[in-house]
Coordinates of C-alpha atoms in Angstrom, one line a residue:
M165 CA 27.7 -58.7 -161.5
R166 CA 24.8 -56.1 -160.4
P167 CA 25.6 -52.6 -160.9
R168 CA 26.4 -50.9 -157.5
S169 CA 24.1 -48.4 -155.9
D170 CA 26.7 -46.0 -155.2
P171 CA 26.9 -43.5 -158.4
G172 CA 30.5 -42.8 -157.6
F173 CA 31.5 -46.6 -157.7
Q174 CA 31.9 -48.7 -160.9
H175 CA 32.6 -52.2 -161.3
G176 CA 35.0 -53.5 -164.0
D177 CA 33.2 -55.9 -166.7
D178 CA 35.0 -58.9 -166.8
S179 CA 33.9 -61.5 -164.0
D180 CA 35.6 -64.4 -165.5
P181 CA 38.9 -64.8 -164.2
R182 CA 40.1 -66.8 -167.4
S183 CA 39.3 -64.1 -169.5
G184 CA 40.8 -62.0 -166.9
S185 CA 44.1 -63.7 -167.4
V186 CA 43.8 -63.9 -171.4
M187 CA 43.5 -59.9 -170.7
V188 CA 46.6 -59.4 -168.8
A189 CA 48.4 -61.6 -171.1
A190 CA 47.4 -59.6 -173.9
G191 CA 48.3 -56.5 -172.4
I192 CA 51.4 -57.8 -171.2
G193 CA 52.4 -59.1 -174.8
L194 CA 51.8 -55.9 -176.4
S195 CA 53.8 -54.4 -173.7
R196 CA 56.8 -56.9 -174.1
L197 CA 56.9 -56.9 -177.8
A198 CA 57.2 -53.1 -177.8
G199 CA 60.1 -53.6 -175.0
L200 CA 61.8 -56.3 -177.5
L201 CA 61.4 -53.9 -180.2
R202 CA 62.9 -51.1 -178.1
E203 CA 65.9 -53.4 -177.1
T204 CA 66.3 -54.6 -180.7
V205 CA 66.8 -50.8 -181.6
G206 CA 69.1 -50.0 -178.4
G207 CA 70.9 -53.1 -179.0
R208 CA 72.2 -51.7 -182.3
V209 CA 72.5 -48.5 -181.0
L210 CA 74.6 -49.1 -177.6
G211 CA 75.3 -52.7 -178.0
N212 CA 77.4 -54.2 -175.1
T213 CA 79.5 -51.4 -174.2
G214 CA 80.4 -49.1 -171.3
P215 CA 77.6 -46.6 -171.7
A216 CA 74.9 -49.6 -172.0
D217 CA 76.4 -50.8 -168.7
A218 CA 75.8 -47.1 -167.1
L219 CA 72.3 -47.0 -168.5
V220 CA 71.5 -50.7 -166.8
A221 CA 73.0 -49.8 -163.7
A222 CA 70.7 -46.4 -163.5
L223 CA 67.9 -48.0 -164.4
R224 CA 68.3 -51.0 -161.9
I225 CA 69.1 -48.3 -159.0
P226 CA 66.0 -46.3 -159.0
N227 CA 63.7 -49.2 -160.0
L228 CA 64.3 -50.3 -156.4
L229 CA 61.5 -47.8 -155.7
Q230 CA 59.3 -49.4 -158.6
N231 CA 59.7 -53.0 -157.3
L232 CA 59.5 -52.2 -153.4
L233 CA 56.6 -50.0 -153.4
G234 CA 55.0 -50.9 -156.8
E235 CA 53.1 -53.7 -158.4
G236 CA 54.0 -56.9 -156.5
V237 CA 53.5 -55.0 -153.1
L238 CA 50.1 -53.4 -153.9
S239 CA 49.2 -56.9 -155.1
A240 CA 49.8 -58.4 -152.0
S241 CA 48.7 -55.7 -149.6
L242 CA 45.8 -53.5 -151.3
V243 CA 44.2 -55.9 -153.7
P244 CA 43.2 -58.5 -151.4
V245 CA 41.2 -55.9 -149.2
Y246 CA 39.9 -53.6 -152.0
S247 CA 38.4 -56.4 -154.0
E248 CA 36.6 -57.9 -150.8
L249 CA 35.3 -54.4 -150.4
I250 CA 34.0 -53.6 -153.6
D251 CA 32.2 -56.7 -153.7
N252 CA 30.3 -55.7 -151.4
E253 CA 27.5 -52.5 -151.9
S254 CA 27.2 -51.4 -148.8
D255 CA 31.1 -51.1 -148.7
S256 CA 31.5 -49.1 -151.7
S257 CA 32.3 -45.9 -150.0
E258 CA 34.6 -47.5 -147.8
A259 CA 36.3 -48.8 -150.5
R260 CA 36.8 -45.4 -151.9
H261 CA 38.3 -44.2 -148.7
V262 CA 40.9 -47.0 -148.5
A263 CA 41.8 -46.2 -152.5
C264 CA 42.4 -42.6 -151.8
A265 CA 44.2 -43.2 -148.2
I266 CA 46.7 -45.5 -149.7
G267 CA 47.1 -43.5 -152.9
T268 CA 48.1 -40.5 -150.6
L269 CA 50.3 -42.4 -148.3
L270 CA 52.2 -44.1 -151.5
L271 CA 52.4 -40.5 -153.0
A272 CA 54.0 -39.0 -150.3
V273 CA 56.5 -41.9 -149.7
T274 CA 57.5 -42.1 -153.2
A275 CA 58.0 -38.3 -153.6
F276 CA 60.1 -38.7 -150.4
A277 CA 62.2 -41.6 -151.8
V278 CA 62.7 -40.0 -155.4
L279 CA 63.9 -36.9 -154.0
V280 CA 66.5 -39.1 -151.7
V281 CA 67.6 -40.9 -154.8
V282 CA 68.2 -37.7 -157.1
L283 CA 70.1 -36.1 -154.0
A284 CA 71.9 -39.2 -153.4
A285 CA 72.6 -40.7 -156.6
R286 CA 76.7 -40.7 -156.3
P287 CA 76.9 -42.6 -152.8
L288 CA 73.9 -44.8 -154.1
T289 CA 75.4 -45.5 -157.7
R290 CA 78.9 -46.2 -155.8
L291 CA 77.2 -48.5 -153.1
L292 CA 75.1 -50.3 -155.7
A293 CA 77.5 -50.6 -158.5
W294 CA 80.6 -50.2 -156.9
G295 CA 82.5 -51.9 -159.7
L296 CA 82.1 -49.3 -162.2
T297 CA 85.0 -46.8 -162.6
G298 CA 85.7 -43.8 -164.7
D299 CA 83.5 -42.4 -167.3
T300 CA 81.0 -45.3 -166.9
F301 CA 80.4 -44.6 -163.2
E302 CA 80.0 -40.8 -164.0
L303 CA 77.5 -41.6 -166.6
A304 CA 75.7 -43.8 -164.6
V305 CA 75.1 -41.3 -161.7
D306 CA 73.9 -38.8 -164.0
L307 CA 71.2 -41.4 -165.5
T308 CA 70.2 -42.1 -162.2
R309 CA 69.0 -38.8 -161.2
V310 CA 67.1 -38.8 -164.6
I311 CA 65.5 -42.1 -164.2
A312 CA 64.4 -41.7 -160.4
I313 CA 61.8 -39.1 -161.6
G314 CA 60.1 -41.4 -164.0
V315 CA 60.3 -44.4 -161.5
G316 CA 58.0 -42.4 -159.4
F317 CA 55.7 -41.9 -162.2
L318 CA 55.8 -46.0 -162.6
V319 CA 54.8 -46.6 -158.7
M320 CA 51.8 -44.5 -159.1
S321 CA 51.3 -46.4 -161.9
A322 CA 51.3 -49.7 -160.1
W323 CA 48.5 -48.0 -157.5
C324 CA 46.2 -47.6 -160.7
L325 CA 47.1 -50.9 -161.8
G326 CA 45.7 -52.5 -158.2
I327 CA 42.6 -50.4 -158.5
L328 CA 41.9 -51.7 -162.1
N329 CA 42.6 -55.0 -161.6
S330 CA 40.6 -55.2 -158.7
H331 CA 37.7 -53.9 -160.6
R332 CA 38.5 -56.6 -163.0
R333 CA 40.0 -54.4 -165.7
F334 CA 43.1 -56.3 -166.7
F335 CA 44.0 -55.3 -170.2
L336 CA 44.8 -51.5 -169.9
P337 CA 47.0 -51.4 -167.0
Y338 CA 49.3 -54.0 -168.4
V339 CA 49.2 -52.6 -172.3
A340 CA 50.0 -48.9 -170.8
P341 CA 53.7 -49.4 -170.9
V342 CA 53.4 -49.7 -174.4
A343 CA 53.3 -45.6 -174.5
S344 CA 56.4 -45.5 -172.3
N345 CA 58.1 -48.0 -175.0
I346 CA 57.2 -46.1 -178.1
V347 CA 58.7 -42.9 -176.6
Q348 CA 61.9 -44.5 -175.7
I349 CA 62.2 -46.2 -179.4
V350 CA 61.4 -42.7 -180.9
V351 CA 64.5 -41.5 -179.4
L352 CA 66.6 -44.5 -180.3
L353 CA 65.9 -44.2 -183.8
V354 CA 66.7 -40.4 -183.7
A355 CA 69.9 -41.2 -182.1
W356 CA 70.9 -44.0 -184.5
Q357 CA 69.5 -42.2 -187.6
R358 CA 71.8 -39.0 -186.3
Q359 CA 74.4 -41.1 -185.2
W360 CA 74.7 -39.8 -181.4
P361 CA 77.6 -40.9 -179.4
L362 CA 77.0 -43.4 -177.4
T363 CA 77.2 -41.1 -174.3
D364 CA 74.5 -39.1 -175.8
A365 CA 72.3 -41.9 -176.7
A366 CA 72.1 -43.0 -173.3
R367 CA 71.1 -39.8 -171.5
G368 CA 68.4 -39.5 -174.3
M369 CA 67.0 -43.2 -173.2
A370 CA 67.1 -41.7 -169.8
V371 CA 64.8 -38.7 -170.4
A372 CA 62.6 -40.9 -172.5
L373 CA 62.0 -43.3 -169.9
S374 CA 60.8 -40.7 -167.3
V375 CA 58.7 -38.8 -170.4
G376 CA 57.1 -42.2 -170.9
A377 CA 56.4 -43.0 -167.5
L378 CA 54.2 -39.7 -167.2
V379 CA 52.7 -40.8 -170.4
Q380 CA 51.7 -44.4 -168.9
L381 CA 50.6 -43.1 -165.5
T382 CA 48.2 -40.4 -167.3
V383 CA 46.7 -43.3 -169.3
Q384 CA 45.7 -45.3 -166.6
F385 CA 44.7 -42.7 -164.0
S386 CA 42.1 -41.5 -166.7
S387 CA 40.6 -44.6 -166.3
V388 CA 40.8 -44.9 -162.6
I389 CA 38.9 -41.8 -162.4
T390 CA 35.9 -43.4 -164.4
L391 CA 35.6 -46.2 -162.0
V392 CA 35.9 -44.4 -158.5
H393 CA 34.8 -40.8 -158.8
G394 CA 35.5 -38.3 -156.0
L395 CA 39.2 -39.4 -155.8
R396 CA 41.1 -36.7 -153.5
L397 CA 44.2 -36.7 -151.5
R398 CA 43.3 -37.8 -147.9
F399 CA 45.6 -38.8 -145.1
D400 CA 44.0 -41.5 -142.8
R401 CA 46.2 -43.7 -141.2
S402 CA 43.5 -44.9 -138.5
H403 CA 40.7 -46.5 -140.5
P404 CA 40.6 -50.3 -139.7
R405 CA 40.9 -51.4 -143.7
V406 CA 43.7 -48.9 -144.0
R407 CA 45.5 -50.3 -141.0
E408 CA 45.0 -53.9 -142.6
V409 CA 46.6 -52.8 -146.1
R410 CA 49.3 -51.4 -144.1
R411 CA 50.0 -54.4 -141.8
R412 CA 50.2 -56.4 -145.1
F413 CA 52.5 -53.9 -146.8
G414 CA 55.5 -54.2 -144.5
P415 CA 55.9 -57.8 -144.8
A416 CA 55.3 -57.5 -148.6
V417 CA 57.8 -54.8 -148.8
L418 CA 60.1 -57.0 -147.1
G419 CA 59.6 -60.0 -149.4
R420 CA 60.1 -57.6 -152.4
G421 CA 63.0 -56.2 -150.8
A422 CA 64.4 -59.5 -150.7
V423 CA 63.7 -60.2 -154.6
Q424 CA 65.2 -56.9 -155.0
L425 CA 68.3 -57.6 -152.8
S426 CA 68.9 -60.5 -155.4
G427 CA 68.7 -58.2 -158.4
F428 CA 70.9 -55.5 -156.8
L429 CA 73.2 -58.4 -155.5
D430 CA 73.6 -59.3 -159.0
L431 CA 74.0 -55.8 -160.1
I432 CA 76.7 -55.0 -157.8
L433 CA 78.4 -58.7 -158.8
A434 CA 78.1 -57.7 -162.3
S435 CA 79.6 -54.5 -162.2
F436 CA 83.1 -56.5 -161.5
L437 CA 82.4 -58.5 -164.7
A438 CA 84.4 -57.8 -168.0
A439 CA 83.0 -55.0 -170.0
G440 CA 79.8 -55.7 -171.4
G441 CA 78.8 -58.2 -168.8
L442 CA 76.0 -56.0 -167.3
A443 CA 74.5 -55.3 -170.4
A444 CA 74.5 -58.7 -171.6
L445 CA 72.9 -59.8 -168.3
F446 CA 70.2 -57.1 -168.8
R447 CA 69.3 -58.4 -172.3
A448 CA 68.9 -61.9 -171.0
Q449 CA 66.8 -60.9 -168.2
I450 CA 64.0 -59.2 -170.8
L451 CA 64.0 -62.6 -172.7
Y452 CA 63.6 -64.6 -169.7
T453 CA 61.1 -62.6 -167.9
L454 CA 58.8 -62.2 -170.9
P455 CA 57.2 -65.9 -170.3
V456 CA 57.0 -64.9 -166.8
S457 CA 55.0 -61.8 -167.6
L458 CA 53.1 -63.2 -170.3
F459 CA 52.1 -66.7 -168.6
A460 CA 52.5 -66.5 -164.9
M461 CA 51.9 -63.0 -164.1
S462 CA 48.9 -63.1 -166.2
V463 CA 47.4 -65.8 -164.5
A464 CA 48.7 -64.6 -161.2
A465 CA 47.3 -61.3 -161.4
A466 CA 44.2 -62.3 -162.5
E467 CA 43.4 -65.0 -160.0
L468 CA 44.6 -63.0 -157.1
P469 CA 41.2 -60.8 -156.8
E470 CA 39.2 -64.0 -157.5
L471 CA 41.2 -65.9 -154.2
S472 CA 40.7 -62.7 -152.4
R473 CA 36.8 -63.0 -152.7
L474 CA 36.8 -66.8 -151.6
N475 CA 36.8 -65.5 -147.8
R476 CA 39.6 -67.8 -147.0
D477 CA 37.8 -71.0 -147.9
R478 CA 40.7 -73.1 -148.3
R479 CA 39.4 -75.9 -150.2
Q480 CA 38.3 -73.6 -152.8
I481 CA 41.7 -72.1 -152.9
A482 CA 43.7 -74.9 -153.2
D483 CA 41.4 -76.2 -156.2
R484 CA 41.8 -72.5 -157.8
T485 CA 45.6 -72.5 -156.9
D486 CA 45.8 -76.1 -158.7
F487 CA 43.9 -75.1 -161.9
A488 CA 46.2 -71.9 -162.3
G489 CA 49.5 -73.7 -161.4
H490 CA 48.7 -76.6 -164.4
R491 CA 48.2 -73.9 -166.7
I492 CA 51.5 -71.9 -165.6
A493 CA 53.3 -75.2 -165.8
F494 CA 52.7 -75.9 -169.3
W495 CA 53.3 -72.6 -170.4
M496 CA 56.4 -72.3 -168.3
L497 CA 57.9 -75.5 -169.3
G498 CA 56.9 -74.7 -173.3
S499 CA 58.8 -71.6 -172.5
C500 CA 62.0 -73.5 -171.6
L501 CA 61.9 -75.3 -174.6
I502 CA 62.0 -72.2 -176.8
L503 CA 64.6 -70.3 -175.1
I504 CA 67.1 -73.3 -174.2
A505 CA 66.9 -75.2 -177.9
A506 CA 65.7 -72.0 -179.8
G507 CA 67.3 -69.1 -178.1
E508 CA 70.1 -68.3 -180.2
P509 CA 68.2 -67.9 -183.7
L510 CA 65.9 -65.5 -181.6
I511 CA 68.4 -63.5 -179.9
R512 CA 70.2 -63.3 -183.3
L513 CA 67.3 -62.1 -184.7
L514 CA 66.1 -59.6 -182.2
F515 CA 69.8 -58.1 -181.2
E516 CA 72.5 -58.8 -183.7
G517 CA 73.8 -56.0 -185.8
G518 CA 75.7 -52.7 -185.4
E519 CA 77.5 -52.8 -182.1
F520 CA 75.9 -56.0 -181.2
T521 CA 78.3 -59.0 -182.4
S522 CA 77.9 -62.9 -182.9
A523 CA 79.6 -63.3 -179.5
D524 CA 77.3 -61.2 -177.8
T525 CA 74.6 -63.3 -179.2
S526 CA 76.5 -66.5 -178.1
L527 CA 77.1 -64.6 -174.5
V528 CA 73.4 -63.8 -174.2
W529 CA 71.9 -66.9 -175.1
L530 CA 74.1 -69.0 -172.5
I531 CA 72.7 -66.7 -169.7
V532 CA 69.0 -67.0 -171.1
V533 CA 69.8 -71.0 -171.0
A534 CA 70.8 -70.7 -167.4
Y535 CA 68.1 -68.2 -166.3
A536 CA 65.6 -70.9 -168.3
I537 CA 66.6 -73.7 -166.0
G538 CA 64.7 -72.1 -163.3
L539 CA 61.6 -70.9 -165.3
P540 CA 59.2 -73.3 -164.3
A541 CA 60.0 -72.5 -160.5
V542 CA 59.6 -69.0 -161.0
G543 CA 56.3 -69.2 -162.9
Y544 CA 54.7 -71.5 -159.9
A545 CA 56.1 -69.9 -157.1
R546 CA 54.0 -66.8 -158.0
M547 CA 50.9 -68.7 -157.9
L548 CA 52.0 -70.1 -154.6
Q549 CA 52.8 -66.6 -153.0
N550 CA 48.7 -65.4 -154.4
A551 CA 47.6 -68.4 -152.4
S552 CA 49.5 -67.7 -149.1
Y553 CA 48.5 -63.5 -149.8
A554 CA 44.7 -64.9 -150.0
L555 CA 45.0 -66.7 -146.6
G556 CA 46.1 -63.5 -145.2
D557 CA 49.8 -64.6 -144.8
T558 CA 52.6 -61.9 -146.4
T559 CA 55.1 -63.0 -144.0
R560 CA 56.2 -66.7 -144.9
P561 CA 56.7 -65.8 -148.6
A562 CA 59.2 -62.9 -147.7
L563 CA 61.1 -65.3 -145.0
I564 CA 61.5 -67.6 -148.3
A565 CA 62.2 -64.8 -150.6
T566 CA 65.0 -64.1 -148.1
V567 CA 66.5 -67.7 -148.1
R568 CA 66.2 -67.5 -152.1
V569 CA 68.5 -64.4 -152.1
L570 CA 71.0 -66.0 -149.9
I571 CA 71.5 -68.8 -152.3
A572 CA 71.3 -67.0 -155.2
G573 CA 74.2 -64.6 -154.2
G574 CA 76.6 -67.6 -152.6
L575 CA 76.2 -69.8 -155.7
G576 CA 76.9 -66.6 -157.8
V577 CA 79.9 -65.6 -156.0
L578 CA 81.2 -69.0 -156.3
V579 CA 80.7 -69.6 -160.0
M580 CA 80.8 -65.9 -161.8
F581 CA 84.4 -65.1 -161.2
P582 CA 85.9 -68.5 -162.5
L583 CA 83.5 -68.1 -165.5
D584 CA 84.7 -64.5 -166.5
R585 CA 87.7 -65.8 -166.9
V586 CA 86.1 -68.0 -170.0
F587 CA 85.1 -66.1 -173.1
I588 CA 84.1 -66.6 -176.7
G589 CA 87.1 -66.5 -179.0
S590 CA 87.5 -67.2 -182.9
S591 CA 87.2 -71.3 -182.0
G592 CA 84.5 -71.0 -179.9
I593 CA 84.4 -71.2 -175.9
E594 CA 88.2 -70.8 -174.8
N595 CA 89.9 -71.0 -171.6
L596 CA 87.5 -73.5 -170.2
G597 CA 90.2 -74.9 -167.6
A598 CA 89.8 -71.4 -165.6
V599 CA 86.1 -72.9 -164.5
L600 CA 88.0 -75.2 -162.1
Q601 CA 89.9 -72.1 -160.0
L602 CA 88.2 -70.7 -157.0
T603 CA 89.2 -66.9 -158.0
G604 CA 88.2 -63.1 -157.6
P605 CA 87.2 -60.6 -160.7
L606 CA 89.5 -59.5 -163.1
D607 CA 91.6 -56.2 -162.7
A608 CA 89.9 -53.3 -163.4
D609 CA 92.0 -52.7 -166.6
T610 CA 91.4 -56.0 -168.2
R611 CA 87.9 -55.7 -167.2
S612 CA 87.2 -52.1 -168.9
T613 CA 89.4 -52.8 -171.7
T614 CA 88.7 -56.0 -173.0
Q615 CA 86.7 -56.8 -176.3
L616 CA 86.0 -60.2 -175.8
A617 CA 82.8 -61.7 -174.7
H618 CA 83.2 -63.1 -171.1
L619 CA 80.8 -65.6 -169.5
G620 CA 80.8 -64.5 -165.9
A621 CA 77.4 -63.5 -165.9
V622 CA 76.2 -67.3 -166.8
G623 CA 77.1 -67.9 -163.3
L624 CA 74.8 -65.2 -161.7
A625 CA 72.1 -66.5 -163.7
L626 CA 72.8 -70.2 -162.8
G627 CA 72.9 -69.1 -159.0
S628 CA 69.4 -67.3 -159.7
A629 CA 68.0 -70.7 -161.4
A630 CA 69.2 -73.0 -158.7
A631 CA 67.7 -70.8 -156.2
A632 CA 64.5 -70.3 -157.7
W633 CA 63.9 -74.1 -157.0
V634 CA 64.8 -73.8 -153.4
E635 CA 62.2 -70.9 -153.4
V636 CA 59.4 -73.2 -154.7
F637 CA 59.7 -76.1 -152.9
L638 CA 59.7 -74.3 -149.5
L639 CA 56.8 -72.3 -150.7
R640 CA 55.0 -75.6 -151.9
R641 CA 55.8 -76.9 -148.6
F642 CA 54.3 -74.2 -146.5
V643 CA 51.2 -73.6 -149.0
G644 CA 50.6 -77.7 -148.5
R645 CA 50.2 -77.4 -145.0
Q646 CA 47.6 -74.8 -145.1
L647 CA 45.8 -76.5 -148.5
P648 CA 46.0 -80.2 -147.9
T649 CA 44.1 -80.7 -150.9
M650 CA 46.5 -79.4 -153.3
S651 CA 47.9 -81.3 -156.2
P652 CA 52.0 -82.5 -155.4
L653 CA 54.5 -80.2 -157.2
L654 CA 55.9 -83.1 -159.4
L655 CA 52.5 -84.2 -160.4
T656 CA 51.7 -80.8 -161.8
L657 CA 55.0 -80.7 -163.8
R658 CA 54.9 -84.4 -164.7
R659 CA 52.6 -84.6 -168.1
P660 CA 53.9 -80.9 -169.6
G661 CA 57.6 -82.3 -168.5
L662 CA 57.1 -85.4 -170.5
A663 CA 56.0 -83.1 -173.5
L664 CA 59.0 -81.0 -173.1
A665 CA 61.4 -84.5 -173.1
V666 CA 59.7 -85.1 -176.5
A667 CA 60.1 -82.0 -178.2
F668 CA 63.2 -80.7 -176.8
P669 CA 65.7 -83.3 -179.4
V670 CA 63.2 -82.3 -182.3
T671 CA 63.9 -78.3 -181.5
V672 CA 67.6 -78.7 -181.3
A673 CA 67.7 -80.9 -184.5
V674 CA 65.5 -78.3 -186.5
N675 CA 68.1 -75.5 -184.9
L676 CA 71.1 -77.3 -186.3
A677 CA 69.6 -78.1 -189.6
A678 CA 68.5 -74.3 -190.0
R679 CA 71.8 -73.0 -188.5
D680 CA 72.8 -71.9 -192.0
L681 CA 69.8 -69.9 -193.0
P682 CA 69.2 -66.1 -192.2
S683 CA 68.0 -65.1 -188.8
A684 CA 64.3 -64.9 -189.5
P685 CA 63.6 -68.3 -191.4
A686 CA 66.2 -70.0 -188.9
A687 CA 63.9 -68.2 -185.7
I688 CA 60.5 -69.3 -187.3
L689 CA 61.3 -72.7 -188.5
T690 CA 62.9 -73.8 -185.0
V691 CA 60.7 -71.8 -183.1
G692 CA 57.6 -73.0 -185.0
I693 CA 58.5 -76.9 -185.2
G694 CA 59.8 -77.2 -181.8
G695 CA 56.5 -75.4 -180.4
F696 CA 54.2 -77.8 -182.5
A697 CA 56.0 -81.0 -181.1
Y698 CA 55.5 -79.8 -177.8
L699 CA 51.8 -78.7 -178.2
A700 CA 51.1 -82.0 -179.9
T701 CA 52.9 -84.3 -177.6
A702 CA 51.0 -82.6 -174.7
Y703 CA 47.8 -82.9 -176.3
R704 CA 48.1 -86.5 -177.0
T705 CA 49.0 -86.9 -173.0
G706 CA 45.9 -85.5 -172.2
V707 CA 47.5 -82.3 -171.0
A708 CA 44.1 -79.9 -170.6
E709 CA 45.9 -76.8 -171.5
A710 CA 47.1 -78.1 -174.7
D711 CA 43.4 -79.1 -175.4
I712 CA 42.2 -75.7 -174.8
V713 CA 44.7 -74.5 -177.6
V714 CA 44.1 -77.4 -180.2
Q715 CA 40.3 -77.8 -180.1
P716 CA 40.0 -74.3 -181.7
I717 CA 42.5 -75.3 -184.3
L718 CA 40.5 -78.6 -185.0
R719 CA 37.0 -77.0 -185.1
T720 CA 38.6 -74.3 -187.5
I721 CA 39.8 -77.2 -189.9
K722 CA 37.0 -79.0 -189.8
R723 CA 34.9 -76.3 -190.7
R724 CA 36.8 -75.8 -194.0

């Protein structure tokens, strides 16, 4: 890429989108590893307790701002327009104008929204987590006020991410959350060493999140300044390109809003589960979203600017979407294998100890299994949404996301309350007969005092997985009409699906054989042998993505 003629404008260095996806994956990988370390320590400090439930609720409530105004929405609205502008030398000053105008508008909206959350924390907590009672509810209100400030910084970090991605600077914006995680880990370690009360530890985590978010924003903004000189506050709602971003922004917010409605529906429903269910659901989501972030988000984030540069050439968009979809399918199905067949030793290694018991390990694993059923659909849907955004349509994905929310909520309600009467006891899963009963939540006293690991959260995860498959089939049908040369979904999943079918019994067998080993060797053996079986089978059946992984290994062996 030639340097820009405008000295106030610089382009990124990474022009190969495949190297871009590697950079995104590397940044996300480091960030997620830091997040896992945070949760590993956090599980031992807070466990699945009332304060942990309060912290999870407080995290989810202000995170509505981050998800409505943050990365997903800006990727759908700002990145396609801004990427197109920066590819045209004559539009460099216009690109800077759009970046400033959108950043200013986002800053104003975010500041107002944060103020509303801080002032209305109590009614918002009551609305979105009304199943919480007593001290747990009061703590959630206090934590929501603190965390809302940090989430405001995270929204502006998402604006930086959109600018950096458009310039093909992929690594920094995705690795920046490591800074926030480090701050939180330090606070958790201090709380652990000094044996803070659980309530104080939760408060410390809330403060650490806000401080860490400010550090994360600072790291990214310093890089944005080097790419786009002359940034300043600029209110301009009349510029045609700004209007185009705003036009895309509305449907994208509705789409993200539908997804967030699903998340908040989970939060509302999970607040009626037995104590610890909300915290268990949150920890399961951390593991479940890890492969989505590493493999689906990394590919989708790197591809969106490139798709946007194709000027709506349908054949090229279809080819790129197919290519990216095959990569996502390979990694998502491999992740399903690990999470389902090897998830229990991994969870035991990561979380078990202190306040986190073996029953908690089994509960989180069962939730992860339920979520993992929908993992390939969630990953592939990301790329289909990108194809729709590149074609200029942000409305249809929003409508389909709404359907997903309705299905997930309906199925979740039907299944979660009967499952919440099933629990993990000394002899394994007990009271299974309650699954056949259509019933409401446990009474408040039982929910708040029980020390057993109840399975209600598994029902929410099952509803989410089923809804994800409905969403991906509807998206594929819609995008397929716009891009008729795309490969069918089943064809995309066929070969990695065969590798999964072969590797799954191998992984289960290794897991059973290693059950009596300590957590670390059991996890390493199960994941290692299961992953090798999947990779080898995929390679032998001609999966191109497996060939990309295996060939460098074979060349290294031959040299030796």
